[in-house]
PDB file of C-alpha atoms in Angstrom:
ATOM      1  CA  UNK A   1       0.072   0.059   0.042  1.00 75.00           C
ATOM      2  CA  UNK A   2       1.116   3.408  -0.513  1.00 81.00           C
ATOM      3  CA  UNK A   3       2.372   5.437   2.323  1.00 89.00           C
ATOM      4  CA  UNK A   4       4.337   8.606   3.333  1.00 94.00           C
ATOM      5  CA  UNK A   5       6.499   8.920   6.216  1.00 95.00           C
ATOM      6  CA  UNK A   6       7.841  12.207   7.805  1.00 96.00           C
ATOM      7  CA  UNK A   7      10.058  11.032  10.459  1.00 96.00           C
ATOM      8  CA  UNK A   8      10.224  14.255  12.386  1.00 95.00           C
ATOM      9  CA  UNK A   9       7.220  15.287  14.316  1.00 94.00           C
ATOM     10  CA  UNK A  10       8.635  18.664  15.369  1.00 96.00           C
ATOM     11  CA  UNK A  11      11.826  20.589  14.394  1.00 97.00           C
ATOM     12  CA  UNK A  12      13.166  23.797  15.828  1.00 97.00           C
ATOM     13  CA  UNK A  13      15.612  25.956  13.955  1.00 97.00           C
ATOM     14  CA  UNK A  14      17.008  29.361  14.388  1.00 97.00           C
ATOM     15  CA  UNK A  15      16.080  32.104  12.102  1.00 97.00           C
ATOM     16  CA  UNK A  16      18.499  32.426   9.295  1.00 97.00           C
ATOM     17  CA  UNK A  17      19.707  28.625   9.596  1.00 98.00           C
ATOM     18  CA  UNK A  18      19.125  26.161   6.864  1.00 98.00           C
ATOM     19  CA  UNK A  19      16.454  23.706   7.000  1.00 98.00           C
ATOM     20  CA  UNK A  20      15.734  20.110   5.722  1.00 98.00           C
ATOM     21  CA  UNK A  21      12.470  18.331   6.262  1.00 98.00           C
ATOM     22  CA  UNK A  22      12.498  14.536   5.560  1.00 98.00           C
ATOM     23  CA  UNK A  23      10.061  12.654   3.482  1.00 97.00           C
ATOM     24  CA  UNK A  24       9.985   9.005   2.525  1.00 96.00           C
ATOM     25  CA  UNK A  25       7.423   7.366   0.451  1.00 94.00           C
ATOM     26  CA  UNK A  26       6.255   3.890  -0.365  1.00 90.00           C
ATOM     27  CA  UNK A  27       4.796   3.525  -3.790  1.00 81.00           C
ATOM     28  CA  UNK A  28       5.316   0.888  -6.515  1.00 72.00           C
ATOM     29  CA  UNK A  29       5.124   2.951  -9.613  1.00 76.00           C
ATOM     30  CA  UNK A  30       6.386   6.520 -10.491  1.00 76.00           C
ATOM     31  CA  UNK A  31       5.406   8.727  -7.590  1.00 84.00           C
ATOM     32  CA  UNK A  32       3.853  12.062  -7.912  1.00 90.00           C
ATOM     33  CA  UNK A  33       4.969  14.020  -4.854  1.00 93.00           C
ATOM     34  CA  UNK A  34       4.034  17.277  -3.232  1.00 94.00           C
ATOM     35  CA  UNK A  35       4.931  19.524  -0.256  1.00 97.00           C
ATOM     36  CA  UNK A  36       2.240  21.579   1.410  1.00 95.00           C
ATOM     37  CA  UNK A  37       2.435  24.206   4.223  1.00 95.00           C
ATOM     38  CA  UNK A  38      -0.382  24.732   6.651  1.00 91.00           C
ATOM     39  CA  UNK A  39      -0.555  27.657   9.098  1.00 87.00           C
ATOM     40  CA  UNK A  40      -2.573  27.112  12.244  1.00 81.00           C
ATOM     41  CA  UNK A  41      -6.359  26.973  11.505  1.00 76.00           C
ATOM     42  CA  UNK A  42      -5.714  27.319   7.612  1.00 79.00           C
ATOM     43  CA  UNK A  43      -6.002  25.217   4.726  1.00 82.00           C
ATOM     44  CA  UNK A  44      -3.199  23.923   2.733  1.00 88.00           C
ATOM     45  CA  UNK A  45      -0.754  25.935   0.324  1.00 91.00           C
ATOM     46  CA  UNK A  46       1.171  24.020  -2.435  1.00 93.00           C
ATOM     47  CA  UNK A  47       4.999  24.570  -1.926  1.00 96.00           C
ATOM     48  CA  UNK A  48       6.114  22.496  -4.777  1.00 95.00           C
ATOM     49  CA  UNK A  49       5.488  19.364  -6.663  1.00 93.00           C
ATOM     50  CA  UNK A  50       7.415  16.749  -8.667  1.00 92.00           C
ATOM     51  CA  UNK A  51       6.056  14.704 -11.581  1.00 87.00           C
ATOM     52  CA  UNK A  52       8.987  13.964 -13.698  1.00 85.00           C
ATOM     53  CA  UNK A  53      12.183  15.411 -15.087  1.00 87.00           C
ATOM     54  CA  UNK A  54      14.792  17.273 -13.076  1.00 90.00           C
ATOM     55  CA  UNK A  55      14.956  15.799  -9.616  1.00 92.00           C
ATOM     56  CA  UNK A  56      15.580  19.213  -7.983  1.00 96.00           C
ATOM     57  CA  UNK A  57      12.372  21.137  -7.868  1.00 96.00           C
ATOM     58  CA  UNK A  58      12.043  24.687  -6.953  1.00 97.00           C
ATOM     59  CA  UNK A  59       9.006  25.888  -5.124  1.00 97.00           C
ATOM     60  CA  UNK A  60       7.533  29.128  -3.702  1.00 96.00           C
ATOM     61  CA  UNK A  61       8.967  31.135  -0.739  1.00 95.00           C
ATOM     62  CA  UNK A  62      12.498  29.897  -1.471  1.00 97.00           C
ATOM     63  CA  UNK A  63      11.784  26.314  -0.896  1.00 98.00           C
ATOM     64  CA  UNK A  64      13.149  23.483  -2.827  1.00 98.00           C
ATOM     65  CA  UNK A  65      13.135  19.612  -2.772  1.00 98.00           C
ATOM     66  CA  UNK A  66      15.047  16.830  -4.275  1.00 97.00           C
ATOM     67  CA  UNK A  67      13.649  13.522  -5.387  1.00 95.00           C
ATOM     68  CA  UNK A  68      15.839  10.525  -4.810  1.00 94.00           C
ATOM     69  CA  UNK A  69      14.409   7.422  -6.206  1.00 91.00           C
ATOM     70  CA  UNK A  70      17.129   5.236  -4.644  1.00 92.00           C
ATOM     71  CA  UNK A  71      16.188   6.354  -1.334  1.00 94.00           C
ATOM     72  CA  UNK A  72      12.558   6.852  -1.735  1.00 93.00           C
ATOM     73  CA  UNK A  73      12.817  10.364  -0.578  1.00 96.00           C
ATOM     74  CA  UNK A  74      11.634  13.938  -1.400  1.00 97.00           C
ATOM     75  CA  UNK A  75      13.271  16.026   1.306  1.00 98.00           C
ATOM     76  CA  UNK A  76      12.374  19.619   1.492  1.00 98.00           C
ATOM     77  CA  UNK A  77      15.035  22.324   2.020  1.00 98.00           C
ATOM     78  CA  UNK A  78      15.388  25.982   2.516  1.00 98.00           C
ATOM     79  CA  UNK A  79      18.891  27.609   2.890  1.00 97.00           C
ATOM     80  CA  UNK A  80      17.674  30.275   5.371  1.00 98.00           C
ATOM     81  CA  UNK A  81      14.609  30.129   7.405  1.00 98.00           C
ATOM     82  CA  UNK A  82      12.423  33.063   8.199  1.00 97.00           C
ATOM     83  CA  UNK A  83      10.258  33.556  11.279  1.00 96.00           C
ATOM     84  CA  UNK A  84       7.308  33.402   9.029  1.00 95.00           C
ATOM     85  CA  UNK A  85       8.109  30.001   8.004  1.00 96.00           C
ATOM     86  CA  UNK A  86       6.899  28.518  11.251  1.00 96.00           C
ATOM     87  CA  UNK A  87       4.094  26.322  10.477  1.00 96.00           C
ATOM     88  CA  UNK A  88       3.178  22.493   9.764  1.00 94.00           C
ATOM     89  CA  UNK A  89       4.502  20.889   6.629  1.00 96.00           C
ATOM     90  CA  UNK A  90       3.070  17.916   4.941  1.00 95.00           C
ATOM     91  CA  UNK A  91       4.444  15.686   2.341  1.00 96.00           C
ATOM     92  CA  UNK A  92       2.159  13.831  -0.012  1.00 94.00           C
ATOM     93  CA  UNK A  93       2.095  11.351  -2.688  1.00 92.00           C
ATOM     94  CA  UNK A  94      -0.586  11.325  -5.521  1.00 87.00           C
ATOM     95  CA  UNK A  95      -1.528   8.157  -7.273  1.00 76.00           C
ATOM     96  CA  UNK A  96      -1.822   9.823 -10.711  1.00 71.00           C
ATOM     97  CA  UNK A  97      -0.096  12.581 -12.475  1.00 65.00           C
ATOM     98  CA  UNK A  98      -1.399  15.951 -13.207  1.00 65.00           C
ATOM     99  CA  UNK A  99      -3.669  18.042 -10.981  1.00 63.00           C
ATOM    100  CA  UNK A 100      -6.358  15.510 -10.287  1.00 67.00           C
ATOM    101  CA  UNK A 101      -6.745  12.611  -7.812  1.00 75.00           C
ATOM    102  CA  UNK A 102      -6.468  12.394  -4.110  1.00 81.00           C
ATOM    103  CA  UNK A 103      -3.376  12.462  -2.081  1.00 88.00           C
ATOM    104  CA  UNK A 104      -1.802  10.428   0.612  1.00 90.00           C
ATOM    105  CA  UNK A 105      -0.286  12.723   3.199  1.00 92.00           C
ATOM    106  CA  UNK A 106       2.398  12.117   5.685  1.00 94.00           C
ATOM    107  CA  UNK A 107       1.633  13.091   9.414  1.00 92.00           C
ATOM    108  CA  UNK A 108       3.396  16.456   9.199  1.00 94.00           C
ATOM    109  CA  UNK A 109       6.413  18.140  10.556  1.00 96.00           C
ATOM    110  CA  UNK A 110       5.829  21.079  12.758  1.00 95.00           C
ATOM    111  CA  UNK A 111       8.476  23.705  12.226  1.00 97.00           C
ATOM    112  CA  UNK A 112       9.267  26.142  14.913  1.00 97.00           C
ATOM    113  CA  UNK A 113      11.696  28.984  14.242  1.00 97.00           C
ATOM    114  CA  UNK A 114      13.800  30.634  17.211  1.00 96.00           C
ATOM    115  CA  UNK A 115      14.528  34.265  16.861  1.00 92.00           C
TER     116      UNK A 115
ATOM    117  CA  UNK B   1      -5.575  31.436  -9.985  1.00 52.00           C
ATOM    118  CA  UNK B   2      -8.392  28.934  -9.064  1.00 57.00           C
ATOM    119  CA  UNK B   3      -9.772  29.393  -5.714  1.00 84.00           C
ATOM    120  CA  UNK B   4     -11.792  27.065  -3.488  1.00 89.00           C
ATOM    121  CA  UNK B   5     -13.989  29.023  -1.043  1.00 91.00           C
ATOM    122  CA  UNK B   6     -15.130  26.873   2.119  1.00 94.00           C
ATOM    123  CA  UNK B   7     -17.700  27.749   4.634  1.00 95.00           C
ATOM    124  CA  UNK B   8     -18.069  28.027   7.532  1.00 96.00           C
ATOM    125  CA  UNK B   9     -14.623  28.564   8.881  1.00 94.00           C
ATOM    126  CA  UNK B  10     -15.608  27.594  12.402  1.00 95.00           C
ATOM    127  CA  UNK B  11     -18.948  25.974  13.719  1.00 97.00           C
ATOM    128  CA  UNK B  12     -20.025  24.784  17.102  1.00 97.00           C
ATOM    129  CA  UNK B  13     -22.961  22.591  17.238  1.00 96.00           C
ATOM    130  CA  UNK B  14     -24.948  20.568  19.727  1.00 97.00           C
ATOM    131  CA  UNK B  15     -24.715  16.714  19.972  1.00 97.00           C
ATOM    132  CA  UNK B  16     -27.335  15.290  17.745  1.00 97.00           C
ATOM    133  CA  UNK B  17     -27.790  18.231  15.261  1.00 97.00           C
ATOM    134  CA  UNK B  18     -26.575  18.323  11.768  1.00 97.00           C
ATOM    135  CA  UNK B  19     -24.018  20.597  10.255  1.00 98.00           C
ATOM    136  CA  UNK B  20     -23.524  21.535   6.519  1.00 98.00           C
ATOM    137  CA  UNK B  21     -20.023  22.616   5.088  1.00 97.00           C
ATOM    138  CA  UNK B  22     -19.944  24.122   1.621  1.00 96.00           C
ATOM    139  CA  UNK B  23     -17.169  24.217  -0.773  1.00 95.00           C
ATOM    140  CA  UNK B  24     -17.307  26.345  -3.761  1.00 93.00           C
ATOM    141  CA  UNK B  25     -14.968  26.573  -6.861  1.00 87.00           C
ATOM    142  CA  UNK B  26     -14.893  30.068  -7.846  1.00 87.00           C
ATOM    143  CA  UNK B  27     -13.238  30.175 -11.111  1.00 79.00           C
ATOM    144  CA  UNK B  28     -13.023  26.492 -12.375  1.00 77.00           C
ATOM    145  CA  UNK B  29     -15.392  23.694 -12.856  1.00 80.00           C
ATOM    146  CA  UNK B  30     -14.821  21.054 -10.334  1.00 81.00           C
ATOM    147  CA  UNK B  31     -16.139  17.818 -11.497  1.00 85.00           C
ATOM    148  CA  UNK B  32     -14.435  16.294  -8.474  1.00 89.00           C
ATOM    149  CA  UNK B  33     -14.119  17.397  -4.973  1.00 91.00           C
ATOM    150  CA  UNK B  34     -12.105  15.678  -2.213  1.00 92.00           C
ATOM    151  CA  UNK B  35     -12.999  15.879   1.394  1.00 95.00           C
ATOM    152  CA  UNK B  36     -10.332  15.246   3.994  1.00 94.00           C
ATOM    153  CA  UNK B  37     -10.592  15.163   7.747  1.00 95.00           C
ATOM    154  CA  UNK B  38      -7.800  16.209  10.012  1.00 89.00           C
ATOM    155  CA  UNK B  39      -7.558  15.237  13.679  1.00 84.00           C
ATOM    156  CA  UNK B  40      -5.370  17.293  16.052  1.00 80.00           C
ATOM    157  CA  UNK B  41      -1.714  16.696  15.469  1.00 77.00           C
ATOM    158  CA  UNK B  42      -2.597  14.289  12.728  1.00 81.00           C
ATOM    159  CA  UNK B  43      -2.405  14.155   9.025  1.00 85.00           C
ATOM    160  CA  UNK B  44      -5.129  14.491   6.648  1.00 89.00           C
ATOM    161  CA  UNK B  45      -7.238  11.598   5.715  1.00 92.00           C
ATOM    162  CA  UNK B  46      -9.333  11.280   2.706  1.00 92.00           C
ATOM    163  CA  UNK B  47     -12.911  10.783   3.702  1.00 94.00           C
ATOM    164  CA  UNK B  48     -14.747  10.863   0.317  1.00 93.00           C
ATOM    165  CA  UNK B  49     -14.773  12.084  -3.214  1.00 92.00           C
ATOM    166  CA  UNK B  50     -17.774  13.823  -4.442  1.00 91.00           C
ATOM    167  CA  UNK B  51     -18.525  13.653  -8.281  1.00 88.00           C
ATOM    168  CA  UNK B  52     -20.721  16.094  -9.939  1.00 87.00           C
ATOM    169  CA  UNK B  53     -24.226  14.466 -10.850  1.00 85.00           C
ATOM    170  CA  UNK B  54     -23.480  11.171  -9.331  1.00 86.00           C
ATOM    171  CA  UNK B  55     -22.829   9.457  -6.032  1.00 90.00           C
ATOM    172  CA  UNK B  56     -19.897  10.102  -3.914  1.00 92.00           C
ATOM    173  CA  UNK B  57     -17.209   7.499  -3.271  1.00 92.00           C
ATOM    174  CA  UNK B  58     -16.513   6.914   0.308  1.00 94.00           C
ATOM    175  CA  UNK B  59     -13.170   5.598   1.842  1.00 92.00           C
ATOM    176  CA  UNK B  60     -13.243   2.537   3.928  1.00 92.00           C
ATOM    177  CA  UNK B  61     -14.540   3.027   7.441  1.00 92.00           C
ATOM    178  CA  UNK B  62     -16.352   6.370   6.559  1.00 94.00           C
ATOM    179  CA  UNK B  63     -20.150   6.111   7.287  1.00 94.00           C
ATOM    180  CA  UNK B  64     -21.975   7.258   4.185  1.00 93.00           C
ATOM    181  CA  UNK B  65     -25.198   7.862   6.197  1.00 94.00           C
ATOM    182  CA  UNK B  66     -23.459  10.047   8.633  1.00 96.00           C
ATOM    183  CA  UNK B  67     -21.330  12.149   6.198  1.00 97.00           C
ATOM    184  CA  UNK B  68     -23.691  13.110   3.458  1.00 96.00           C
ATOM    185  CA  UNK B  69     -22.136  14.567   0.459  1.00 94.00           C
ATOM    186  CA  UNK B  70     -23.820  16.354  -2.389  1.00 91.00           C
ATOM    187  CA  UNK B  71     -22.082  17.671  -5.578  1.00 90.00           C
ATOM    188  CA  UNK B  72     -25.147  19.052  -7.629  1.00 83.00           C
ATOM    189  CA  UNK B  73     -23.263  21.557  -9.654  1.00 87.00           C
ATOM    190  CA  UNK B  74     -19.849  22.038 -11.102  1.00 87.00           C
ATOM    191  CA  UNK B  75     -19.147  24.781  -8.603  1.00 89.00           C
ATOM    192  CA  UNK B  76     -20.685  23.549  -5.232  1.00 92.00           C
ATOM    193  CA  UNK B  77     -19.989  20.457  -3.216  1.00 94.00           C
ATOM    194  CA  UNK B  78     -21.350  20.057   0.400  1.00 96.00           C
ATOM    195  CA  UNK B  79     -20.673  17.720   3.369  1.00 97.00           C
ATOM    196  CA  UNK B  80     -23.201  17.432   6.006  1.00 97.00           C
ATOM    197  CA  UNK B  81     -22.396  15.804   9.167  1.00 97.00           C
ATOM    198  CA  UNK B  82     -25.656  14.333  10.424  1.00 97.00           C
ATOM    199  CA  UNK B  83     -26.414  13.591  13.993  1.00 97.00           C
ATOM    200  CA  UNK B  84     -23.151  14.960  14.976  1.00 97.00           C
ATOM    201  CA  UNK B  85     -21.370  13.617  18.113  1.00 96.00           C
ATOM    202  CA  UNK B  86     -18.282  15.054  20.145  1.00 95.00           C
ATOM    203  CA  UNK B  87     -16.031  12.396  18.227  1.00 94.00           C
ATOM    204  CA  UNK B  88     -16.981  14.206  14.938  1.00 95.00           C
ATOM    205  CA  UNK B  89     -15.116  17.214  16.206  1.00 95.00           C
ATOM    206  CA  UNK B  90     -12.176  17.663  13.748  1.00 95.00           C
ATOM    207  CA  UNK B  91     -11.003  19.985  10.863  1.00 93.00           C
ATOM    208  CA  UNK B  92     -12.559  19.299   7.657  1.00 95.00           C
ATOM    209  CA  UNK B  93     -10.870  20.509   4.279  1.00 94.00           C
ATOM    210  CA  UNK B  94     -12.022  20.246   0.767  1.00 94.00           C
ATOM    211  CA  UNK B  95      -9.865  20.141  -2.324  1.00 91.00           C
ATOM    212  CA  UNK B  96     -10.960  20.620  -5.927  1.00 86.00           C
ATOM    213  CA  UNK B  97      -7.550  19.377  -7.261  1.00 82.00           C
ATOM    214  CA  UNK B  98      -4.168  19.046  -5.798  1.00 81.00           C
ATOM    215  CA  UNK B  99      -3.365  22.588  -5.934  1.00 83.00           C
ATOM    216  CA  UNK B 100      -6.130  24.335  -4.329  1.00 84.00           C
ATOM    217  CA  UNK B 101      -7.588  23.647  -1.142  1.00 89.00           C
ATOM    218  CA  UNK B 102     -10.429  25.219   1.018  1.00 92.00           C
ATOM    219  CA  UNK B 103      -9.372  27.053   4.133  1.00 90.00           C
ATOM    220  CA  UNK B 104     -10.933  24.382   6.299  1.00 92.00           C
ATOM    221  CA  UNK B 105     -13.880  24.164   8.706  1.00 95.00           C
ATOM    222  CA  UNK B 106     -13.146  23.585  12.328  1.00 94.00           C
ATOM    223  CA  UNK B 107     -16.165  21.695  13.822  1.00 96.00           C
ATOM    224  CA  UNK B 108     -16.894  21.468  17.435  1.00 96.00           C
ATOM    225  CA  UNK B 109     -19.474  19.381  18.888  1.00 97.00           C
ATOM    226  CA  UNK B 110     -20.588  19.811  22.208  1.00 97.00           C
TER     227      UNK B 110
END
C-alpha cells in the first residue's frame, strides 16, 4: 500500500539557519510528490511538486526539494529560514499525475523558528 | 488562479444536530471534490470523493449515512455531518484538485 513517512514530528531551527524536512514514500510506480504548508487553522498551500524530469524542484517562498528514487525520498530544503516559515509541513504522494486525484499525506512536521 | 471557498470556517453545534459545510470552486469547474478530515496533530485523511451529478465515493470506514455528500453542480460540493457527536469534532478540508484547498472548517460538537 502507498504510504508517506515524515520521521520528524517537530523541528526547531534558528532564524537564518538552513532547514531540511525529511519525507520518505512507499509506492510501487512512479510517484507524484508534493509538499504543502499549513498555518494554524488554515487550509493547505502547495509549496512545490514533482512529476518527472529534473529531480531538484524549486518551489515558492524559497523552498526546494530533491527527489531521490534510490532512497525513496523527497526532502524539503530551505537555505535560510524566516520566522514566517513557522508552520506545519506535509509531504504527500498522488496516485496519478497531473492536478487531479486524491493525495496520501504524511503526518506532518511542525516547524518552530527561534529568533 | 483557481480558488476554493469553504464555509463556515468555524462551527459549534450541539450533539445530535446536523452541520453543513460548503465548498465552492470560484473560477473553475470542479467535476470532483475531495473531502479530507484532520484530527489534532494528525495528518489529513481522505474521507470521500464527491462527483458532480453522481454518488460520492467513500473511503473504507467512513459512514455514508453520517457524512452526506452532495455535488449537484460543477461549482458546489457540500458535506453534511448528520447527528453529530463529539467524536466528529475535527478539521474538515475540501480540495478541488491538488493545488487548491479550501481554508478548512473547524467543527466542534458539544
